[in-house]
Amino acid sequence: MANFSPAFLDEVVARSDLVEIISRHVDLKKSGSNMMGLCPFHHEKSPSFSVSPDKQLYYCFGCGQGGGAFQFLIQHDGYSFPEAVEYLAEKAGMEVPQDRDRSPVAEAKQKQAYAMLAQAADAMGRALRSEEGSAARAYLQQRGMPTDIIRDYGLGYAPAGYGFMQKVFGNDARSNSQLEAVGLLFKGEHGYGDRFRDRLMFSIRDRRGRIVGFGGRVLGQGEPKYLNSPETDWFHKSDLLYGFSEHRDSIRKSKQLVVVEGYMDVLGMAVHGLKIALAPLGTAIGERQIREILRLCDSPVFSFDGDRAGRQAAWRALERMMPLLKSELRPRFLYLPEGEDPDSLLRREGKDAFQHRLDKESKPVLETWLMGLQLLAGHGADGRARMAKKADAMLATMTDTYLSQAWRQEVEQATGIVLQQARRRPQARASSQPSPTPAQPSAQARLNAVEERFLAALMQQSARFRDLPDEAISFFVDNEIISPLYSRAFSIIAEAEDDNTDIARQLAQEYPDSQTMISRWVNQATVQDIEFKSLLLDMEANDIRLRIKRGLSLVEAIPMQHRLREIQQEQRRLTEQLHETGA
Ligand SMILES: [Zn+2]
């Protein structure tokens, strides 16, 4: 982790507005002192994602993601910690101190790379609008691309011949080698040359919307039809999806996602108002990309060409998808008529007919799997045996055991063969397999229900720390995770100059590993004063019982027993009071 000073981080958080950051992606509605919305980290129909504007912490009671402004940018938008700090600091108009953990050289290099890629995209956009871009413009016009799509998706033109990039950036050794590093120039026998020449250019952005590479489509004849930036430190084809940063929010809102083959399909759909398409970058779709897709939408439609190559591609996607499938996910497969793609269909049939195809002609993943198996295995008794064998092997990769059992039965019914795997390995597979839901962050303390609510009560209202009796300092001494937080809270209160000190916010800053837990406390249902009193008595009683159990002298034990009886009486009074107030 970077070496930003705690005071600086405090200041950044204090000047940031978590509700504003989250509202860009989630519709938040007021609910008591917190805001609630549909979780952006998992699929849900009723809101369990809570944001506390007071404490500047969010928590999802469905999937357990939680934290503050930095965490949200990291978990949701894919920022690194220093990037998140920098982003918020700059937004708040603060000077960002030099991060001593990162080499200034590497940092400067990275910044320069992004700036260079953005500048290159601008230059290509200008070239598209200029005289030399007329053929590319004609092609876009023929495909029905309006200017707002051309601008929003950063389309451009790389002119024919060599020297375009050097004209933009200068032809010196330094910028040449930088241009080579970002994949815009290649080094040949006769020096540096433009990688993209006479091509229609597509800007490829990362999750944060930064341009990290390009795809270039040849105009007229020539090979390859599509050329992409080479793999660089910033451009990893297997991690990226074309359209992701542009379409993420509209996919979440519409709960619709279509995986298409190419850049023009993504744009063609956007032209018709369907900003829900993503495409891999010219390679077969991989596990990381499928994971990202399933995280974004629980019922994506994977579209493929109806020809043999398309069916093979669908099968490969299905194989990669098997380990990630869960019963609550409903991916579908759509085969398009031969020789058609989403773009051509939309232009010929219109939006409604295309939407009808997505809804009615796409097949559930199970059906696609069974059909694929049958096709692969052929007919007759041999075919059925081959089908069972192949199914067995594929089922073994599944991690959702209920789903794999259900699928197993389907295959057994179709083939009349009892699968081997069922007998060999009836027990659940290790659940340590990565799942489409993000992993739980660190520090998870063991807490019983009383302890959980008690901590929530304290974190929700810092002033309650002041009202704690002296004995309370010994609560949680055996809990390795809670104990340091809890005793630090006492010292924060003692050091505080005024009553405005917020324990939760301060602890979340000082103990980043415990931020999720703290977020959970502040975002859960508000603990009213009367419940807090009762919780405090429960905590005290439990503490006494623990001490008695550990062995006390008679002299010590007698007053303890006495206090326990008092607590019980007080509890009864509180219960009566609760009944009276009708709570
Ligand atoms: Zn969630």
Coordinates of C-alpha atoms and ligand atoms in Angstrom, one line a residue:
M1 CA 0.0 0.0 0.0
A2 CA 1.1 3.5 -0.8
N3 CA 2.6 5.8 1.7
F4 CA 0.1 8.6 1.7
S5 CA -0.1 10.1 5.2
P6 CA -3.2 9.3 7.3
A7 CA -3.9 13.0 7.6
F8 CA -3.8 13.4 3.8
L9 CA -6.1 10.4 3.3
D10 CA -8.5 11.8 6.0
E11 CA -8.6 15.0 4.1
V12 CA -9.3 13.4 0.8
V13 CA -12.2 11.3 2.3
A14 CA -13.6 14.4 4.1
R15 CA -13.7 16.3 0.8
S16 CA -15.2 13.5 -1.2
D17 CA -18.9 12.6 -1.4
L18 CA -19.5 8.9 -1.5
V19 CA -23.1 9.3 -2.3
E20 CA -22.3 11.2 -5.4
I21 CA -19.6 8.7 -6.5
I22 CA -22.0 5.8 -6.0
S23 CA -25.0 7.6 -7.5
R24 CA -23.3 7.6 -10.8
H25 CA -23.9 3.8 -11.0
V26 CA -26.7 3.1 -8.5
D27 CA -30.1 4.7 -7.9
L28 CA -30.1 5.5 -4.2
K29 CA -33.2 6.1 -2.2
K30 CA -33.3 7.5 1.3
S31 CA -34.1 4.9 4.0
G32 CA -33.9 6.2 7.5
S33 CA -30.5 7.8 8.0
N34 CA -29.0 5.8 5.1
M35 CA -29.5 5.4 1.4
M36 CA -30.5 2.1 -0.2
G37 CA -30.2 0.8 -3.8
L38 CA -29.7 -2.3 -5.9
C39 CA -26.2 -3.6 -5.3
P40 CA -23.8 -3.0 -8.2
F41 CA -21.7 -6.0 -7.2
H42 CA -24.3 -8.8 -7.3
H43 CA -27.6 -9.4 -8.9
E44 CA -30.7 -8.7 -6.8
K45 CA -34.3 -7.7 -7.2
S46 CA -34.8 -5.9 -3.9
P47 CA -32.2 -3.4 -2.5
S48 CA -29.7 -4.7 0.1
F49 CA -27.0 -2.2 -0.8
S50 CA -26.8 0.6 1.8
V51 CA -24.7 3.8 1.9
S52 CA -24.2 5.8 5.0
P53 CA -23.8 9.5 4.1
D54 CA -22.8 10.4 7.7
K55 CA -20.0 7.8 7.9
Q56 CA -19.2 7.8 4.2
L57 CA -19.3 4.0 4.1
Y58 CA -21.3 1.5 2.0
Y59 CA -22.2 -2.1 2.7
C60 CA -24.2 -4.8 0.8
F61 CA -26.1 -7.2 3.1
G62 CA -26.5 -9.5 0.1
C63 CA -22.9 -10.1 -0.9
G64 CA -20.8 -8.5 1.9
Q65 CA -19.0 -5.9 -0.2
G66 CA -18.3 -2.8 1.7
G67 CA -16.0 0.1 2.4
G68 CA -15.5 3.8 1.7
A69 CA -14.8 6.0 -1.3
F70 CA -11.5 4.4 -2.1
Q71 CA -12.9 0.9 -1.8
F72 CA -15.7 1.7 -4.1
L73 CA -13.4 3.0 -6.9
I74 CA -11.2 0.0 -6.4
Q75 CA -13.9 -2.7 -6.2
H76 CA -16.3 -1.2 -8.8
D77 CA -14.2 0.8 -11.2
G78 CA -11.0 -1.2 -11.1
Y79 CA -8.8 1.6 -9.8
S80 CA -5.6 0.7 -7.8
F81 CA -5.4 2.3 -4.4
P82 CA -3.0 5.0 -5.4
E83 CA -5.1 5.8 -8.4
A84 CA -8.2 6.0 -6.3
V85 CA -6.5 8.4 -3.9
E86 CA -5.1 10.5 -6.8
Y87 CA -8.5 10.6 -8.5
L88 CA -10.4 11.8 -5.5
A89 CA -7.7 14.2 -4.4
E90 CA -7.5 15.8 -7.8
K91 CA -11.3 16.1 -7.9
A92 CA -11.2 17.8 -4.5
G93 CA -8.6 20.2 -5.8
M94 CA -5.8 18.9 -3.6
E95 CA -2.2 18.5 -4.4
V96 CA -1.2 14.9 -4.5
P97 CA 2.0 14.1 -2.6
Q98 CA 4.6 11.9 -4.3
D99 CA 3.9 8.3 -3.6
R100 CA 7.2 6.9 -2.2
D101 CA 6.2 3.2 -2.9
R102 CA 5.9 3.6 -6.6
S103 CA 9.0 4.6 -8.6
P104 CA 8.4 8.1 -9.9
V105 CA 9.8 6.9 -13.2
A106 CA 7.2 4.1 -13.6
E107 CA 4.5 6.4 -12.5
A108 CA 5.4 9.1 -15.0
K109 CA 5.8 6.5 -17.7
Q110 CA 2.3 5.2 -17.1
K111 CA 0.8 8.6 -17.1
Q112 CA 2.5 9.5 -20.3
A113 CA 1.3 6.3 -21.9
Y114 CA -2.3 7.1 -21.2
A115 CA -1.9 10.7 -22.3
M116 CA -0.2 9.5 -25.5
L117 CA -2.9 7.0 -26.3
A118 CA -5.6 9.7 -25.8
Q119 CA -3.7 12.2 -27.9
A120 CA -3.3 9.6 -30.7
A121 CA -7.0 8.9 -30.6
D122 CA -7.7 12.6 -31.0
A123 CA -5.3 12.8 -33.9
M124 CA -7.1 9.8 -35.6
G125 CA -10.4 11.5 -35.0
R126 CA -9.2 14.6 -36.7
A127 CA -7.8 12.5 -39.6
L128 CA -11.2 10.9 -40.0
R129 CA -12.9 14.3 -40.4
S130 CA -10.2 15.5 -42.8
E131 CA -9.8 15.0 -46.5
E132 CA -7.7 11.9 -46.2
G133 CA -10.4 10.2 -44.1
S134 CA -13.1 10.4 -46.8
A135 CA -13.0 6.7 -47.6
A136 CA -13.4 5.8 -43.9
R137 CA -16.2 8.3 -43.6
A138 CA -17.9 6.8 -46.6
Y139 CA -17.7 3.4 -45.1
L140 CA -19.2 4.6 -41.8
Q141 CA -21.9 6.4 -43.6
Q142 CA -22.7 3.3 -45.6
R143 CA -23.0 1.4 -42.2
G144 CA -25.3 4.1 -40.9
M145 CA -23.1 5.5 -38.2
P146 CA -24.2 9.0 -36.9
T147 CA -21.6 11.5 -35.8
D148 CA -22.5 11.2 -32.1
I149 CA -21.6 7.5 -32.1
I150 CA -18.4 8.3 -34.0
R151 CA -17.5 10.9 -31.4
D152 CA -18.6 9.0 -28.2
Y153 CA -16.9 5.8 -29.1
G154 CA -13.7 7.5 -30.3
L155 CA -13.7 6.3 -33.9
G156 CA -10.8 7.6 -36.1
Y157 CA -8.7 7.0 -39.1
A158 CA -5.1 6.1 -39.5
P159 CA -3.9 7.5 -42.8
A160 CA -2.1 5.4 -45.4
G161 CA 1.7 5.4 -45.6
Y162 CA 4.2 6.0 -42.8
G163 CA 4.9 9.0 -40.6
F164 CA 1.5 9.8 -39.2
M165 CA 2.3 9.2 -35.6
Q166 CA 5.7 11.0 -35.9
K167 CA 3.9 14.0 -37.4
V168 CA 1.7 14.1 -34.3
F169 CA 4.4 13.4 -31.6
G170 CA 7.6 14.5 -33.3
N171 CA 10.3 12.2 -34.8
D172 CA 12.9 12.0 -32.0
A173 CA 14.4 8.9 -30.4
R174 CA 12.5 9.4 -27.2
S175 CA 9.0 9.7 -28.5
N176 CA 9.6 7.0 -31.1
S177 CA 10.5 4.5 -28.3
Q178 CA 7.5 5.7 -26.3
L179 CA 5.2 5.2 -29.3
E180 CA 6.6 1.7 -29.7
A181 CA 5.9 0.9 -26.1
V182 CA 2.3 1.9 -26.4
G183 CA 2.0 -0.2 -29.6
L184 CA 1.5 2.6 -32.1
L185 CA 4.9 2.2 -33.9
F186 CA 6.9 -0.9 -34.7
K187 CA 10.6 -1.1 -35.2
G188 CA 11.6 -2.5 -38.5
E189 CA 14.9 -2.8 -40.5
H190 CA 14.6 0.7 -41.7
G191 CA 13.5 2.3 -38.5
Y192 CA 10.2 3.0 -36.9
G193 CA 6.9 2.6 -38.8
D194 CA 3.2 3.2 -38.1
R195 CA 1.5 0.0 -37.0
F196 CA -1.9 1.2 -38.3
R197 CA -2.1 2.4 -41.9
D198 CA -5.1 3.2 -43.9
R199 CA -7.5 1.7 -41.3
L200 CA -10.7 2.7 -39.6
M201 CA -9.7 3.0 -36.0
F202 CA -11.7 1.9 -32.9
S203 CA -10.6 3.2 -29.5
I204 CA -10.5 0.4 -26.8
R205 CA -11.0 1.6 -23.3
D206 CA -10.4 0.0 -19.9
R207 CA -12.9 -0.2 -17.1
R208 CA -12.1 3.4 -16.1
G209 CA -12.7 4.6 -19.6
R210 CA -9.1 5.3 -20.4
I211 CA -8.0 4.5 -23.9
V212 CA -5.5 1.6 -23.6
G213 CA -5.3 0.4 -27.2
F214 CA -6.8 0.3 -30.7
G215 CA -8.4 -1.9 -33.2
G216 CA -8.0 -1.1 -36.8
R217 CA -10.3 -2.3 -39.7
V218 CA -8.8 -2.4 -43.1
L219 CA -10.5 -0.3 -45.7
G220 CA -11.0 -2.1 -49.0
Q221 CA -8.8 -5.2 -49.5
G222 CA -6.0 -6.3 -47.3
E223 CA -5.0 -8.6 -44.5
P224 CA -5.6 -8.9 -41.7
K225 CA -9.1 -7.5 -41.8
Y226 CA -8.8 -6.4 -38.2
L227 CA -5.5 -5.5 -36.5
N228 CA -5.2 -4.8 -32.8
S229 CA -2.6 -3.1 -30.6
P230 CA 0.0 -5.6 -29.4
E231 CA -0.1 -6.6 -25.7
T232 CA 1.5 -3.9 -23.6
D233 CA 1.6 -3.1 -19.9
W234 CA -1.7 -1.4 -20.4
F235 CA -3.4 -3.5 -23.0
H236 CA -4.3 -7.1 -22.1
K237 CA -6.7 -8.5 -24.7
S238 CA -8.0 -11.3 -22.5
D239 CA -9.0 -8.9 -19.7
L240 CA -10.8 -6.4 -21.9
L241 CA -14.2 -6.3 -23.5
Y242 CA -15.0 -3.7 -26.2
G243 CA -17.9 -1.5 -25.0
F244 CA -17.5 -2.2 -21.3
S245 CA -16.9 1.2 -19.9
E246 CA -19.3 2.8 -22.4
H247 CA -22.2 0.3 -21.7
R248 CA -21.7 -0.8 -18.2
D249 CA -24.3 1.5 -16.7
S250 CA -27.0 0.9 -19.4
I251 CA -26.5 -2.9 -19.1
R252 CA -27.1 -2.7 -15.4
K253 CA -30.1 -0.5 -15.8
S254 CA -31.7 -2.5 -18.6
K255 CA -30.5 -5.9 -17.2
Q256 CA -29.7 -6.8 -20.8
L257 CA -26.4 -7.8 -22.2
V258 CA -25.5 -9.2 -25.6
V259 CA -22.1 -10.6 -26.4
V260 CA -21.3 -10.0 -30.1
E261 CA -18.4 -10.9 -32.3
G262 CA -16.9 -7.5 -33.3
Y263 CA -16.6 -3.8 -32.9
M264 CA -19.0 -3.0 -35.7
D265 CA -21.7 -5.2 -34.1
V266 CA -21.3 -3.3 -30.8
L267 CA -21.6 0.0 -32.6
G268 CA -24.4 -1.1 -34.9
M269 CA -26.5 -2.0 -31.9
A270 CA -25.7 1.3 -30.2
V271 CA -26.9 3.1 -33.3
H272 CA -30.3 1.5 -32.7
G273 CA -30.3 2.5 -29.1
L274 CA -29.2 -0.9 -27.8
K275 CA -26.2 0.2 -25.8
I276 CA -26.0 -3.3 -24.3
A277 CA -23.4 -5.1 -26.4
L278 CA -19.9 -6.1 -25.6
A279 CA -17.3 -7.9 -27.7
P280 CA -14.0 -9.7 -27.1
L281 CA -11.1 -8.2 -28.9
G282 CA -10.9 -10.3 -32.0
T283 CA -10.1 -13.5 -30.0
A284 CA -12.2 -16.3 -28.7
I285 CA -13.9 -15.2 -25.5
G286 CA -12.0 -16.3 -22.3
E287 CA -12.9 -17.2 -18.8
R288 CA -12.0 -13.8 -17.4
Q289 CA -14.2 -12.1 -19.8
I290 CA -17.1 -14.5 -19.2
R291 CA -16.7 -13.9 -15.4
E292 CA -16.9 -10.1 -16.0
I293 CA -20.0 -10.6 -18.2
L294 CA -21.8 -12.8 -15.6
R295 CA -21.0 -10.3 -12.9
L296 CA -22.6 -7.5 -14.9
C297 CA -25.8 -9.3 -15.9
D298 CA -27.3 -12.6 -14.8
S299 CA -28.9 -13.4 -18.1
P300 CA -26.6 -12.4 -20.9
V301 CA -27.2 -13.5 -24.5
F302 CA -24.1 -14.9 -26.3
S303 CA -24.7 -14.5 -30.0
F304 CA -22.8 -16.4 -32.6
D305 CA -22.9 -16.9 -36.4
G306 CA -25.1 -19.8 -37.4
D307 CA -22.3 -21.4 -39.5
R308 CA -20.0 -24.2 -38.5
A309 CA -17.3 -21.8 -37.2
G310 CA -19.9 -20.0 -35.1
R311 CA -21.1 -23.3 -33.5
Q312 CA -17.6 -24.2 -32.6
A313 CA -17.0 -20.8 -31.1
A314 CA -20.2 -21.2 -29.1
W315 CA -19.1 -24.6 -27.8
R316 CA -15.7 -23.2 -26.7
A317 CA -17.5 -20.4 -24.9
L318 CA -19.8 -22.9 -23.2
E319 CA -16.8 -25.0 -22.1
R320 CA -15.2 -21.9 -20.5
M321 CA -18.5 -21.0 -18.9
M322 CA -19.2 -24.3 -17.2
P323 CA -17.0 -23.7 -14.1
L324 CA -18.7 -20.3 -13.6
L325 CA -22.3 -21.4 -13.9
K326 CA -24.6 -21.2 -10.9
S327 CA -28.3 -21.9 -10.7
E328 CA -29.1 -18.2 -10.3
L329 CA -27.4 -17.4 -13.6
R330 CA -29.3 -17.8 -16.9
P331 CA -27.0 -17.2 -19.8
R332 CA -28.5 -17.8 -23.2
F333 CA -27.1 -18.6 -26.7
L334 CA -28.4 -17.2 -29.9
Y335 CA -27.4 -18.4 -33.4
L336 CA -27.8 -15.8 -36.0
P337 CA -29.0 -16.8 -39.6
E338 CA -26.0 -17.7 -41.8
G339 CA -24.2 -14.7 -43.3
E340 CA -25.9 -12.2 -40.9
D341 CA -24.5 -10.3 -37.9
P342 CA -26.4 -8.1 -35.4
D343 CA -25.5 -5.1 -37.4
S344 CA -26.9 -6.4 -40.7
L345 CA -30.0 -7.9 -39.0
L346 CA -30.8 -4.6 -37.3
R347 CA -30.5 -2.7 -40.5
R348 CA -32.6 -5.2 -42.4
E349 CA -35.3 -6.1 -39.8
G350 CA -35.2 -3.2 -37.4
K351 CA -34.9 -3.1 -33.6
D352 CA -38.2 -4.9 -32.7
A353 CA -37.4 -8.0 -34.8
F354 CA -33.9 -8.1 -33.4
Q355 CA -35.2 -7.8 -29.8
H356 CA -37.6 -10.6 -30.6
R357 CA -34.7 -12.8 -31.7
L358 CA -32.8 -12.0 -28.4
D359 CA -35.9 -12.9 -26.3
K360 CA -37.5 -15.7 -28.2
E361 CA -34.9 -17.4 -30.4
S362 CA -32.1 -17.6 -27.9
K363 CA -31.8 -20.9 -26.1
P364 CA -30.9 -21.5 -22.4
V365 CA -27.4 -22.7 -21.8
L366 CA -28.6 -26.3 -20.8
E367 CA -30.4 -26.7 -24.1
T368 CA -27.4 -25.4 -26.0
W369 CA -25.2 -27.8 -24.2
L370 CA -27.3 -30.9 -24.8
M371 CA -27.6 -30.0 -28.5
G372 CA -23.9 -29.5 -28.7
L373 CA -23.2 -32.8 -27.1
Q374 CA -25.5 -34.6 -29.5
L375 CA -23.9 -32.9 -32.5
L376 CA -20.5 -33.8 -31.2
A377 CA -21.3 -37.4 -30.5
G378 CA -23.3 -38.5 -33.5
H379 CA -26.1 -41.1 -33.6
G380 CA -26.6 -44.7 -32.4
A381 CA -25.4 -46.5 -29.4
D382 CA -21.8 -45.4 -29.9
G383 CA -22.9 -41.8 -30.1
R384 CA -24.8 -42.0 -26.9
A385 CA -21.8 -43.5 -25.1
R386 CA -19.5 -40.8 -26.5
M387 CA -22.0 -38.2 -25.4
A388 CA -22.2 -39.5 -21.9
K389 CA -18.4 -39.6 -21.7
K390 CA -18.0 -36.1 -22.9
A391 CA -20.8 -34.9 -20.6
D392 CA -19.1 -36.6 -17.7
A393 CA -15.8 -34.8 -18.2
M394 CA -17.5 -31.4 -18.6
L395 CA -19.7 -31.8 -15.6
A396 CA -16.6 -32.4 -13.5
T397 CA -15.6 -28.8 -14.2
M398 CA -18.8 -27.4 -12.7
T399 CA -18.6 -25.9 -9.2
D400 CA -22.3 -25.5 -8.5
T401 CA -23.1 -29.0 -7.3
Y402 CA -26.9 -28.7 -7.5
L403 CA -26.8 -27.4 -11.0
S404 CA -24.4 -30.2 -12.1
Q405 CA -26.7 -32.8 -10.5
A406 CA -29.6 -31.4 -12.4
W407 CA -27.7 -31.3 -15.7
R408 CA -26.4 -34.8 -15.1
Q409 CA -29.9 -36.1 -14.9
E410 CA -30.8 -34.4 -18.2
V411 CA -27.9 -36.2 -19.9
E412 CA -28.7 -39.5 -18.3
Q413 CA -32.3 -39.1 -19.6
A414 CA -31.1 -38.2 -23.1
T415 CA -28.6 -41.1 -23.4
G416 CA -30.1 -43.7 -21.1
I417 CA -26.6 -44.1 -19.6
V418 CA -25.8 -43.6 -15.9
L419 CA -22.8 -41.3 -15.7
Q420 CA -19.7 -42.5 -13.9
Q421 CA -18.9 -39.3 -12.3
A422 CA -22.1 -39.5 -10.2
R423 CA -20.9 -42.6 -8.5
R424 CA -17.2 -41.8 -8.3
R425 CA -17.5 -38.4 -6.6
P426 CA -20.8 -37.8 -5.0
Q427 CA -19.6 -35.2 -2.5
A428 CA -19.4 -31.5 -3.2
R429 CA -16.5 -30.1 -5.0
A430 CA -14.2 -27.9 -3.0
S431 CA -16.0 -24.5 -2.9
S432 CA -12.6 -22.7 -3.0
Q433 CA -13.0 -22.3 -6.8
P434 CA -13.2 -18.7 -7.8
S435 CA -16.8 -17.6 -8.2
P436 CA -18.3 -14.8 -10.3
T437 CA -19.0 -12.9 -7.1
P438 CA -16.0 -10.9 -5.9
A439 CA -14.1 -12.4 -3.0
Q440 CA -14.7 -11.2 0.6
P441 CA -12.2 -8.7 1.7
S442 CA -9.9 -9.7 4.6
A443 CA -10.4 -9.3 8.4
Q444 CA -13.6 -11.2 9.3
A445 CA -14.1 -11.3 13.0
R446 CA -16.1 -14.0 14.8
L447 CA -19.0 -12.2 16.5
N448 CA -22.2 -13.4 18.1
A449 CA -25.5 -11.6 17.4
V450 CA -25.2 -9.5 20.6
E451 CA -21.7 -8.4 19.9
E452 CA -22.5 -7.6 16.3
R453 CA -25.4 -5.3 17.3
F454 CA -23.5 -3.8 20.2
L455 CA -20.6 -2.8 17.9
A456 CA -23.2 -1.5 15.4
A457 CA -24.7 0.6 18.1
L458 CA -21.4 2.2 19.1
M459 CA -20.3 2.8 15.5
Q460 CA -23.6 4.4 14.5
Q461 CA -23.3 6.9 17.4
S462 CA -19.9 7.7 18.6
A463 CA -21.3 9.5 21.7
R464 CA -22.3 6.1 23.1
F465 CA -18.7 5.3 23.7
R466 CA -18.7 8.1 26.4
D467 CA -21.6 6.5 28.2
L468 CA -19.9 3.1 28.5
P469 CA -19.2 1.9 32.1
D470 CA -15.6 1.2 33.1
E471 CA -16.0 -2.5 32.8
A472 CA -16.7 -2.2 29.1
I473 CA -13.1 -1.7 28.4
S474 CA -12.5 -5.4 28.9
F475 CA -15.1 -6.5 26.3
F476 CA -13.6 -8.2 23.2
V477 CA -10.1 -8.8 24.8
D478 CA -10.0 -12.3 23.4
N479 CA -11.1 -11.2 19.9
E480 CA -7.9 -10.7 18.0
I481 CA -9.5 -8.7 15.2
I482 CA -12.0 -6.6 17.3
S483 CA -9.8 -5.9 20.3
P484 CA -7.4 -3.4 18.7
L485 CA -10.2 -1.5 17.0
Y486 CA -12.2 -1.4 20.1
S487 CA -9.5 -0.2 22.4
R488 CA -8.4 2.3 19.8
A489 CA -11.9 3.7 19.8
F490 CA -11.6 4.5 23.5
S491 CA -8.4 6.4 22.9
I492 CA -9.8 8.3 20.0
I493 CA -12.7 9.4 22.3
A494 CA -10.2 10.4 25.0
E495 CA -8.1 12.4 22.6
A496 CA -11.0 14.0 20.9
E497 CA -11.2 17.8 21.3
D498 CA -14.9 18.0 20.5
D499 CA -18.0 15.9 20.3
N500 CA -17.9 15.7 16.5
T501 CA -15.3 13.0 16.3
D502 CA -16.7 10.1 14.3
I503 CA -15.3 6.8 15.5
A504 CA -16.4 4.8 12.6
R505 CA -14.9 7.1 10.0
Q506 CA -11.7 7.3 11.8
L507 CA -11.3 3.6 12.4
A508 CA -12.2 2.9 8.8
Q509 CA -9.2 5.1 7.9
E510 CA -6.8 3.6 10.3
Y511 CA -7.8 -0.1 9.8
P512 CA -8.3 -0.5 6.0
D513 CA -8.6 -4.3 6.4
S514 CA -11.5 -3.9 8.8
Q515 CA -13.3 -1.3 6.6
T516 CA -15.9 -3.8 5.3
M517 CA -16.8 -4.9 8.8
I518 CA -17.2 -1.3 9.9
S519 CA -19.3 -0.5 6.9
R520 CA -21.6 -3.4 7.8
W521 CA -22.1 -2.0 11.3
V522 CA -22.9 1.5 10.3
N523 CA -25.2 0.5 7.5
Q524 CA -27.3 -2.0 9.4
A525 CA -30.7 -1.1 10.9
T526 CA -30.3 1.7 13.3
V527 CA -29.9 0.6 16.9
Q528 CA -32.3 2.6 19.1
D529 CA -31.2 3.8 22.6
I530 CA -33.4 1.3 24.4
E531 CA -31.9 -1.6 22.4
F532 CA -28.5 -0.3 23.1
K533 CA -29.1 -0.3 26.8
S534 CA -30.3 -3.9 26.6
L535 CA -27.3 -4.9 24.5
L536 CA -24.9 -3.3 27.0
L537 CA -26.5 -5.3 29.8
D538 CA -26.1 -8.5 27.7
M539 CA -22.5 -7.7 27.0
E540 CA -21.8 -7.1 30.6
A541 CA -23.6 -10.3 31.7
N542 CA -21.7 -12.4 29.1
D543 CA -18.4 -10.8 30.2
I544 CA -19.2 -11.7 33.9
R545 CA -20.1 -15.3 33.0
L546 CA -16.8 -15.6 31.1
R547 CA -14.8 -14.4 34.1
I548 CA -16.6 -16.7 36.5
K549 CA -16.0 -19.6 34.1
R550 CA -12.3 -18.8 34.1
G551 CA -12.2 -19.3 37.9
L552 CA -12.5 -16.5 40.4
S553 CA -11.9 -16.5 44.1
L554 CA -15.0 -16.5 46.3
V555 CA -14.4 -12.9 47.3
E556 CA -14.4 -11.8 43.7
A557 CA -17.2 -14.1 42.6
I558 CA -19.9 -13.0 45.1
P559 CA -20.2 -9.4 43.9
M560 CA -20.2 -10.7 40.3
Q561 CA -23.1 -13.0 41.0
H562 CA -24.9 -10.1 42.6
R563 CA -24.3 -7.9 39.6
L564 CA -25.6 -10.6 37.3
R565 CA -28.9 -10.7 39.3
E566 CA -29.1 -6.9 39.0
I567 CA -28.6 -7.1 35.3
Q568 CA -31.4 -9.6 34.9
Q569 CA -33.8 -7.3 36.8
E570 CA -32.8 -4.3 34.6
Q571 CA -33.3 -6.4 31.5
R572 CA -36.8 -7.2 32.7
R573 CA -37.6 -3.6 33.3
L574 CA -36.3 -2.7 29.9
T575 CA -38.5 -5.4 28.3
E576 CA -41.5 -4.0 30.1
Q577 CA -40.6 -0.5 28.9
L578 CA -40.4 -1.8 25.4
H579 CA -43.8 -3.3 25.6
E580 CA -45.2 -0.1 26.9
T581 CA -43.8 2.0 24.1
G582 CA -45.3 -0.6 21.8
A583 CA -42.0 -1.4 20.2
Ligands
ZN1 ZN -24.2 -7.0 -3.1

